[in-house]
Structures are given as C-alpha cells and as structure tokens.
Short mmCIF file of C-alpha atoms in Angstrom, two decimals:
data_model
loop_
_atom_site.label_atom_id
_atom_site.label_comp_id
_atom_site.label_asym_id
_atom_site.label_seq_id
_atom_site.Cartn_x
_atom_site.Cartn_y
_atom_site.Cartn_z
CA UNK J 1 0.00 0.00 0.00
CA UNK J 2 1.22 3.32 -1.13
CA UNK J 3 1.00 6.94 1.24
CA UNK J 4 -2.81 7.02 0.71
CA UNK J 5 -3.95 8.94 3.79
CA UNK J 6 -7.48 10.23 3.98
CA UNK J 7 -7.32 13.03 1.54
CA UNK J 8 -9.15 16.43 1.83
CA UNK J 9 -9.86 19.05 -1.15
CA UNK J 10 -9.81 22.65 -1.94
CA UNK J 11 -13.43 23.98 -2.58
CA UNK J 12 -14.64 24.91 -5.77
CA UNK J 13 -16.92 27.48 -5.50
CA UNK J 14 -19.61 28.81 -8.23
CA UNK J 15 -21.44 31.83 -8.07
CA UNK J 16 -25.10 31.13 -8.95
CA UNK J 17 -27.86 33.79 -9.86
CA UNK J 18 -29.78 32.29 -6.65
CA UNK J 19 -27.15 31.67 -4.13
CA UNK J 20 -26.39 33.07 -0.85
CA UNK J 21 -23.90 33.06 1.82
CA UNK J 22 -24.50 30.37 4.13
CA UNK J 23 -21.93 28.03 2.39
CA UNK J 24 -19.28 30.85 4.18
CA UNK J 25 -21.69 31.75 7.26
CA UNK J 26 -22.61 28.12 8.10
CA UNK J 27 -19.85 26.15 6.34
CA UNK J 28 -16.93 28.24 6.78
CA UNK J 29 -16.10 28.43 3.31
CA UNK J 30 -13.97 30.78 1.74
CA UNK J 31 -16.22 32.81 -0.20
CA UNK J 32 -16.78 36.95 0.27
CA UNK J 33 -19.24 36.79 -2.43
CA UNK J 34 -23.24 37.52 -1.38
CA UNK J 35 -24.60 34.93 -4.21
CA UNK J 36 -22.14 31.47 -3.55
CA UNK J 37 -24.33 28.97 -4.65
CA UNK J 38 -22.57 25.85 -4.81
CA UNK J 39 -19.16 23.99 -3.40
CA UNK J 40 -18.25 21.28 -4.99
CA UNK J 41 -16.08 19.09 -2.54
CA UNK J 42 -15.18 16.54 -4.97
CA UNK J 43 -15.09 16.90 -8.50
CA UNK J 44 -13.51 15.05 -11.47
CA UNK J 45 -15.35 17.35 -14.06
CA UNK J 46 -13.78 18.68 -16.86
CA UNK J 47 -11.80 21.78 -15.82
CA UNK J 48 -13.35 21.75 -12.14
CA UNK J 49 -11.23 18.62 -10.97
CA UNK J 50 -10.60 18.81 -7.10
CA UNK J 51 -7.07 19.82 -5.91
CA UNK J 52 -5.58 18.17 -2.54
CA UNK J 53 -5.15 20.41 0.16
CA UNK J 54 -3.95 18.36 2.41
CA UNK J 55 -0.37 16.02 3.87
CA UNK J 56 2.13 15.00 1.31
CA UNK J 57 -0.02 14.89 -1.37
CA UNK J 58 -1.21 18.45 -1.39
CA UNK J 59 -0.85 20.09 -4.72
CA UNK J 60 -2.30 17.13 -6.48
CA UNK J 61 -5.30 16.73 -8.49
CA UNK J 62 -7.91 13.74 -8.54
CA UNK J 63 -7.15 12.97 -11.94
CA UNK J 64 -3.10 13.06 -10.94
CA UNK J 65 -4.03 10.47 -7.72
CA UNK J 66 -6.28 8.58 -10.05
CA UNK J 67 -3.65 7.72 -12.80
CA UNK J 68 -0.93 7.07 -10.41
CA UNK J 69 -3.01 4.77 -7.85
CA UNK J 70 -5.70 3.16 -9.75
CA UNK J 71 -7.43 0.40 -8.17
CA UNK J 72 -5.62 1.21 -4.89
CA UNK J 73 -7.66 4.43 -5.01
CA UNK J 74 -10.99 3.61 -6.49
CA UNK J 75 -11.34 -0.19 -6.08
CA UNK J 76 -10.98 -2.55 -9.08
CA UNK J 77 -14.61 -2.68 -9.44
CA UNK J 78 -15.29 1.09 -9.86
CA UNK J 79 -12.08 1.02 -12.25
CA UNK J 80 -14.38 -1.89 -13.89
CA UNK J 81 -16.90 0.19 -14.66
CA UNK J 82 -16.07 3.47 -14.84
CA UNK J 83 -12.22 3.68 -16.26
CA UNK J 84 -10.31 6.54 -14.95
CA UNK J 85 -12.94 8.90 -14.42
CA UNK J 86 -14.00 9.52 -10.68
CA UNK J 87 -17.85 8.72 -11.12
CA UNK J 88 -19.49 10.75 -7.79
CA UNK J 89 -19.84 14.62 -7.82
CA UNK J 90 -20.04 16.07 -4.37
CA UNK J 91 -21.34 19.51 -3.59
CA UNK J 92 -23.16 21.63 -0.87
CA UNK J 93 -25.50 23.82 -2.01
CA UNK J 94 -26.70 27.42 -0.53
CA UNK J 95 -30.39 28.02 -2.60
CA UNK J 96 -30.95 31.10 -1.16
CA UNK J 97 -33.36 31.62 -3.96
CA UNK J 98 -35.60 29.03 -6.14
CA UNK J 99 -33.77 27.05 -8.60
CA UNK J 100 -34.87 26.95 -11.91
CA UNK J 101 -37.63 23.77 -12.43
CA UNK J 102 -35.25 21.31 -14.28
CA UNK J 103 -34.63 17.71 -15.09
CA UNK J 104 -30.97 15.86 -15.94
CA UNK J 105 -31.03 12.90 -18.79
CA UNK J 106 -30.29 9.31 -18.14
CA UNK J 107 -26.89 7.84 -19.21
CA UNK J 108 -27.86 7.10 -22.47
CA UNK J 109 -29.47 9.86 -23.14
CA UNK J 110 -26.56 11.89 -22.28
CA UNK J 111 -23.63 9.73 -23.34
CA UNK J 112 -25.43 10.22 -26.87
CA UNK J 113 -26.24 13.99 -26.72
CA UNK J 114 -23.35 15.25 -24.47
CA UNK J 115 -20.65 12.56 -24.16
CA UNK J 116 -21.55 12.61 -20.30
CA UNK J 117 -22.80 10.17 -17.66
CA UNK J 118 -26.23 10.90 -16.54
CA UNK J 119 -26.81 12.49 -13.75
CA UNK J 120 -28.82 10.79 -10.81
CA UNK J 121 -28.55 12.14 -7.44
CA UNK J 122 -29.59 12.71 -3.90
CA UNK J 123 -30.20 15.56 -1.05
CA UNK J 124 -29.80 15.62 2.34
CA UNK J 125 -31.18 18.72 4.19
CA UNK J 126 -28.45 20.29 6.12
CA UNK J 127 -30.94 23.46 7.18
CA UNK J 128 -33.81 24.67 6.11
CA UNK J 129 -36.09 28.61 6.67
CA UNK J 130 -39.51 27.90 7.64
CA UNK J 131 -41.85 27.16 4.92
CA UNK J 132 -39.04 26.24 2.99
CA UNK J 133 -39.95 23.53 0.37
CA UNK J 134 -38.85 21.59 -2.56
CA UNK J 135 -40.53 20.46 -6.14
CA UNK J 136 -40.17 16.97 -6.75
CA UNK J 137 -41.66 15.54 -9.58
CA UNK J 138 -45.65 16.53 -10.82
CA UNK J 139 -49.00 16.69 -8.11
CA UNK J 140 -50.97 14.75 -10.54
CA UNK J 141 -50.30 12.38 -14.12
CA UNK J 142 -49.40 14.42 -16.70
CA UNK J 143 -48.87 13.89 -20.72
CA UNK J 144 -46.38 15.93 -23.15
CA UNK J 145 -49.12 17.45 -24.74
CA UNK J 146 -50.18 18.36 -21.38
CA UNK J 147 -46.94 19.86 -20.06
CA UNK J 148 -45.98 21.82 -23.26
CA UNK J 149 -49.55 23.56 -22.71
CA UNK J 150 -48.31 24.36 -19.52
CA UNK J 151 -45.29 25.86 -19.93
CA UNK J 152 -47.01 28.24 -23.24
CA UNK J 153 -49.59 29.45 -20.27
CA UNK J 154 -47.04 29.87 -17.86
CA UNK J 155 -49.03 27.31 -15.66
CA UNK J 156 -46.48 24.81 -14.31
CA UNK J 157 -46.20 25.68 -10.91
CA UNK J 158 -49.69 24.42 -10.73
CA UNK J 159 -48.39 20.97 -11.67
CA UNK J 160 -45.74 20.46 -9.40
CA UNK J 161 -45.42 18.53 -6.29
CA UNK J 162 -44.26 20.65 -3.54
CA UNK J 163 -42.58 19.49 -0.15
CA UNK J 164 -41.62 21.07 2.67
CA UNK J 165 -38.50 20.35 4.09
CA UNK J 166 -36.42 20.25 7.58
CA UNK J 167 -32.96 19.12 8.65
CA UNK J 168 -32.30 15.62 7.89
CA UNK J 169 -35.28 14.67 5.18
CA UNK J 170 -33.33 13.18 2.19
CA UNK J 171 -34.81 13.04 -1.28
CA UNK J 172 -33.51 10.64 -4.41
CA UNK J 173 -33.84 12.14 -7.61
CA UNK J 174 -33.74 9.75 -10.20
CA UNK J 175 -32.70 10.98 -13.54
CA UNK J 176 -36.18 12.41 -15.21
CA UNK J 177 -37.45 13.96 -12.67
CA UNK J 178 -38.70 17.38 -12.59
CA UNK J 179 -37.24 18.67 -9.48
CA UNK J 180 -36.10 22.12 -8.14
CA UNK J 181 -34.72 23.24 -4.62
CA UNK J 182 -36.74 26.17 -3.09
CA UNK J 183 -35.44 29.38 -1.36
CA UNK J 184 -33.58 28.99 2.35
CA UNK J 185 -32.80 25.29 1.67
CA UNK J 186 -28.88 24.59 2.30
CA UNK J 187 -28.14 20.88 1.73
CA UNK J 188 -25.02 18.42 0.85
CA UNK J 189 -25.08 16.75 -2.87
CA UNK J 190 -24.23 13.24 -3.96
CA UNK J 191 -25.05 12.56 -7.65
CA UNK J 192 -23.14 10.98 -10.65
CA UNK J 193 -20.12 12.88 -11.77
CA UNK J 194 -22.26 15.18 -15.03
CA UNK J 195 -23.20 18.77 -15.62
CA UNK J 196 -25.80 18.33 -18.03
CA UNK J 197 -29.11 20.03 -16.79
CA UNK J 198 -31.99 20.56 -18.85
CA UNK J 199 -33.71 23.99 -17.01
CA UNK J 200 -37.77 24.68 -18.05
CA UNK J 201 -38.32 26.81 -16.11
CA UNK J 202 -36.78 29.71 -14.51
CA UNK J 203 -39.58 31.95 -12.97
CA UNK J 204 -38.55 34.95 -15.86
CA UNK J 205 -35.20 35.78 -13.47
CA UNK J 206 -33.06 37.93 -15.70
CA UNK J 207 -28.98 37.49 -15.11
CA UNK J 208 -26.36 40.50 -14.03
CA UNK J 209 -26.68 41.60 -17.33
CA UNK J 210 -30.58 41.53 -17.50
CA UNK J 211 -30.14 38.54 -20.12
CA UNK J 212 -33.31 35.98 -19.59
CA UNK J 213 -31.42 32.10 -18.73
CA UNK J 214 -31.26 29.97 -21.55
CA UNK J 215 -34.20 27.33 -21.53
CA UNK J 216 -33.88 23.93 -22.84
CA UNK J 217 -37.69 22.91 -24.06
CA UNK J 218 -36.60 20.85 -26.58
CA UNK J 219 -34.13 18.65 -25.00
CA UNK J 220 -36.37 17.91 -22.01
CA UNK J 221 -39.40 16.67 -23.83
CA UNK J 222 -37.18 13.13 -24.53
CA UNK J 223 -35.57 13.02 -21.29
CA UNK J 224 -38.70 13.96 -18.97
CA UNK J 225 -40.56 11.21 -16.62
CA UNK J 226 -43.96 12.68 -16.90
CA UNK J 227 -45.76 9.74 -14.48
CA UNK J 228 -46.44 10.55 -11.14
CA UNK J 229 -44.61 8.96 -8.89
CA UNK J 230 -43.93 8.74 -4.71
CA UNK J 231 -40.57 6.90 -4.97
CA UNK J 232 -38.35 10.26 -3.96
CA UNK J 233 -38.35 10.59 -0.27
CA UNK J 234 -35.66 8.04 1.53
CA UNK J 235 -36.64 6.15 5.21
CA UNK J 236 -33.55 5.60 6.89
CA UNK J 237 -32.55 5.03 10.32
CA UNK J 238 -30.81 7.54 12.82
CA UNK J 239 -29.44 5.07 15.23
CA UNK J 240 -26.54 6.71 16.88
CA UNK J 241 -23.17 4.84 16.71
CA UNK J 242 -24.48 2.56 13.93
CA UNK J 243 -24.29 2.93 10.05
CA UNK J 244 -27.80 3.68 8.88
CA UNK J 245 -27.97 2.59 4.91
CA UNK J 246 -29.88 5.17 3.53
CA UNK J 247 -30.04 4.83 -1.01
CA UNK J 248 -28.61 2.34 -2.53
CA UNK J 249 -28.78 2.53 -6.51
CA UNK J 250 -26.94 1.46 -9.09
CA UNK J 251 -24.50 4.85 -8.84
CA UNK J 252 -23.78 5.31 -5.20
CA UNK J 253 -24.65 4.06 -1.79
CA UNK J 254 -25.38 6.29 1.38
CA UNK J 255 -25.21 5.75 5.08
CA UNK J 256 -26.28 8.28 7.77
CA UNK J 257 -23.38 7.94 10.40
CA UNK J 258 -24.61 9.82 13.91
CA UNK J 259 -21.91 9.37 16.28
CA UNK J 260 -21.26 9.71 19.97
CA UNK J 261 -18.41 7.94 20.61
CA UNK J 262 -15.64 6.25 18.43
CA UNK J 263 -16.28 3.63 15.30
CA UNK J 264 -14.18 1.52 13.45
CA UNK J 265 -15.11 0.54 9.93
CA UNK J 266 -13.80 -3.06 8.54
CA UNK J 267 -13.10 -1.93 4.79
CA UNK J 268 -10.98 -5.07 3.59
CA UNK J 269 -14.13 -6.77 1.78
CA UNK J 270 -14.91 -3.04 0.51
CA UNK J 271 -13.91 -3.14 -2.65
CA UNK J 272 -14.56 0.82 -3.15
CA UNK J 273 -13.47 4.72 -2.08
CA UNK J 274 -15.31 6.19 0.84
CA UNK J 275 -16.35 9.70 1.08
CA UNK J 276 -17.16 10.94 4.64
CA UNK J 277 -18.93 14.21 4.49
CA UNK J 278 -19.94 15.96 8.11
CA UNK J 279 -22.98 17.43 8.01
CA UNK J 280 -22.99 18.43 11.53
CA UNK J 281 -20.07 18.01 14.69
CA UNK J 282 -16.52 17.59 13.76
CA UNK J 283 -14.01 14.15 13.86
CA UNK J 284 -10.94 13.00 13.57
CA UNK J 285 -10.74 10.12 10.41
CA UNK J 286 -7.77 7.96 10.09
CA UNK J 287 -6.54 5.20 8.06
CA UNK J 288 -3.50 2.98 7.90
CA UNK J 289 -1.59 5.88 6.22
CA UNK J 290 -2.54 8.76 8.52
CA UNK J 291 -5.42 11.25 9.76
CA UNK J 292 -7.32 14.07 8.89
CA UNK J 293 -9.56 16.49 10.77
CA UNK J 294 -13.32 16.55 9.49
CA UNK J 295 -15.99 19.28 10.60
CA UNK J 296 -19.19 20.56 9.14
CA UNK J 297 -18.99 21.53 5.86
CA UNK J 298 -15.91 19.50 4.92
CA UNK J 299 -15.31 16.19 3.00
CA UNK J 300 -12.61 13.68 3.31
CA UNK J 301 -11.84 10.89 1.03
CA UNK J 302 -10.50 7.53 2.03
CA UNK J 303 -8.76 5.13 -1.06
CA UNK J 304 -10.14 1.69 -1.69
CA UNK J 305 -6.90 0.08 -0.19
CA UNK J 306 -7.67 1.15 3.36
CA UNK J 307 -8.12 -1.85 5.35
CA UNK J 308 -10.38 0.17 7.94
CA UNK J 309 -11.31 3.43 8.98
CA UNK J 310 -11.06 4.86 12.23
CA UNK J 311 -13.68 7.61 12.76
CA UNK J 312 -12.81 9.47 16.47
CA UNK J 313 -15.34 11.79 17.75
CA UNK J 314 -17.80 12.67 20.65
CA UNK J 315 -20.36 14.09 18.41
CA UNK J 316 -20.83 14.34 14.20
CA UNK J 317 -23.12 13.47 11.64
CA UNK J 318 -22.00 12.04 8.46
CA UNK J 319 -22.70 10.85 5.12
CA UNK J 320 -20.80 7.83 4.34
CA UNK J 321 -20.60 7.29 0.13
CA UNK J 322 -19.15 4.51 -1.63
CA UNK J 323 -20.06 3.00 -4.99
#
C-alpha cells in the first residue's frame, strides 16, 4: 500500500444567480461573495477537478491520484466500470433563492447527446427557513401534450409537487425527474459525476446583465418522466453509533453515520473509495496511512486500499458514500 492517507480538497466554489452566503456563514467556506451557490467538494469534471489540500499529497489533483493509484484508489470494481474517471460529484449547495424547475437525462441519453454520464442524485437537508420547500416531480399524471400547454400558459407551478422540508429529510432524484430546490434550503449533494441540466423553467429571473437564462424545451421533452410517482423521499434510520444505509442505486450508496463515541469501519471486503462528508459536529478520520480532521462543511476521502477506517469523535453526523 502506497501513502494514501485520507485526503481532503480545496473547494470549488460557483457563483449562482440564486445563491447566498450560508456556504461561508454556516460552512466556513472561503467565499466573500453575497450569491455562492454551490461547493463542490469533490469533482472530477472537466476543468473543475478537485485539488488536494492536504499532507504529502497536497498540490495534487484527482485525476493526478487517479492515474498514479488506480485500483488502490478507487477499487478494481469502480475502475471496472467506470475507467479513470472519478464517477461521484459532491457539492453543498446554498439556494438562497428558487432554482430553476429542471430535469438531468439518463446515461444514455446523455452519453449520446453530451458525451456525459447521466446524472442521478440525492439531497440531504443540512438546514432549512420555515416554509421552505422543494418540487419533486408533478401533483398529478401528466402527458407531453399536457406539459408543453403548460409551460405556453405559464401554468407549471400548478403541476408540481411541492414538499416542505427540515434538517435531515433526504430526497432521491432519479434521472427524469422534474425537481427544483426552493429558497432557504442549504443541503449536501451526492449525484453521478455530469453537468448536463436541462432547465424549463426559470420563474422569468433575468442574469447581471438583464439577459433571460437559456431554456432547454426541446431537449427535455425526450428526457422527462412525466408519471407521477412517490418513490423520492428516503426512510432511513438515525441510530446513533451505527451505520444507517440510507439509497442504494446502481450509482452510489449512502449511510447516515450519527456518532457519539468512536467507530471503526472493517473496509478489507470493501472493494470501493469512501467519502465521509460531516454534516454536523466535527471528527478525527484515520486510516492505515494517517489522519485528517473533518468538521461541518468539509469532505474527506479515504482510497479503496484502506483496510479500515477509524472515525474518532464525541459528536458528528456524516454521510458515508461509496459505490
């Protein structure tokens, strides 16, 4: 085994026309800017790819670790299936505004259009404004004829399917889904590593430079899910000091880690990466190789070859990802 210590990243942070400044207020990150939207704590994207800000290593991108380590990194398996690309996008996201009403393509869909994986994903509230809500998927069956009617007459909102939100709800978005976040909704990302939205609607917001947002009509109409469906909000257990599986799909799997005293995660049979995020508390992770710090807002990742993973604390929350 090589010097693969549990690795944390540089922040890459993206203005957004609806962003705020709770990623710096709440999440301490490094942003003077009144309309940070997003963070992305772990990226393999196409000129966003996640730098290493920590030990040794630091200085490094993903792609750089990737090609050097391999399997020892990712796990055979994801290599497998995914090559050298790293296949989960991380992010925290400050809506501090609505989102536009948008959808993302499956992979085929998007490997043919866009030369991109899909883009399925999943939310977990990290803090949420009273009366603050999401749109997930319609309130009632709807046909293409239907929708495109809708969105001439500027009557969509009256289709969607609004819920209202509070720490700790997590929703799966599968890849067709009309979905938006709503204003004063902060909450941490997991989805497959892709870019490609398809935005509907966007509530007539002009830009900085009083520019309209491109919509993308056209491309949705073959990519959108237009049955309704209750198969977006995910039960999952908050034991403390146990790992609480929360989605497992064919792209990622989740566990809701609530800790009060120390664990110790057996990760020979594992034949993946792990990405701790802490949603709330702070911890100490180590590995054979070393340790890192871990508090709110920050995301560590641990390579494949770790044999187990000691997590010290007296009080976090975490998402545990692996594929």
């Amino acid at each position: 085994m090589n010097s693969l210590y549990p690795l944390k990243f540089h922040p890459i942070l993206k203005e957004r026309l609806w962003g705020g400044t709770k990623l710096a207020d709440q999440l301490n990150k490094p942003s003077t800017s009144d309309i940070t939207g997003e963070s992305w704590e772990l990226s393999g994207v196409e000129g966003d790819v996640s730098i290493v800000a920590n030990g040794s290593l630091k200085g490094s991108s993903l792609n750089d670790l990737i090609q050097r380590w391999g399997d020892d990194l990712l796990g055979k398996s994801v290599v497998d299936r995914f090559g050298k690309e790293f296949p989960i996008l991380i992010k925290f996201i400050d809506a501090k505004q609505d989102l536009s009403i948008q959808l993302h393509p499956h992979d085929e869909l998007a490997r043919s259009r866009h030369n991109s994986f899909g883009k399925t994903e999943m939310w977990y509230i990290m803090d949420a404004e009273d009366d603050a809500s999401l749109i997930v998927g319609f309130n009632q069956p709807m046909t293409k004829e239907q929708y495109i009617r809708s969105l001439e007459d500027k009557s969509l909102l009256e289709y969607m399917n609004y819920e209202k939100v509070k720490p700790g709800d997590t929703y799966f978005i599968n890849t067709g889904k009309i979905h938006a976040i709503g204003a004063g909704v902060l909450l941490a990302e997991i989805q497959q590593t892709s870019d490609i939205t398809y935005r509907v609607y966007d509530f007539d917001r002009r830009d900085k430079e009083g520019n309209l947002r491109e919509l993308h009509t056209d491309l949705a109409l073959d990519a959108i899910d237009f049955e309704q469906k209750d198969d977006f909000k995910v039960t999952y257990g908050r034991d403390k000091d146990e790992v609480n599986p929360m989605v497992d799909c064919p792209y990622f799997k989740t566990n809701y880690l609530n800790l009060r005293k120390d664990l110790l995660l057996d990760t020979r049979e594992r034949d993946s990466f792990t990405i701790l995020m802490c949603v709330e508390g702070d911890a100490v992770v180590a590995n054979e190789e070393g340790s890192a710090s871990l508090t709110k807002g920050e995301t560590l990742l641990l390579p494949a070859c770790s044999e187990k993973i000691e997590i010290r604390s007296t009080g976090c929350e975490l998402l545990e990802v692996t594929v």
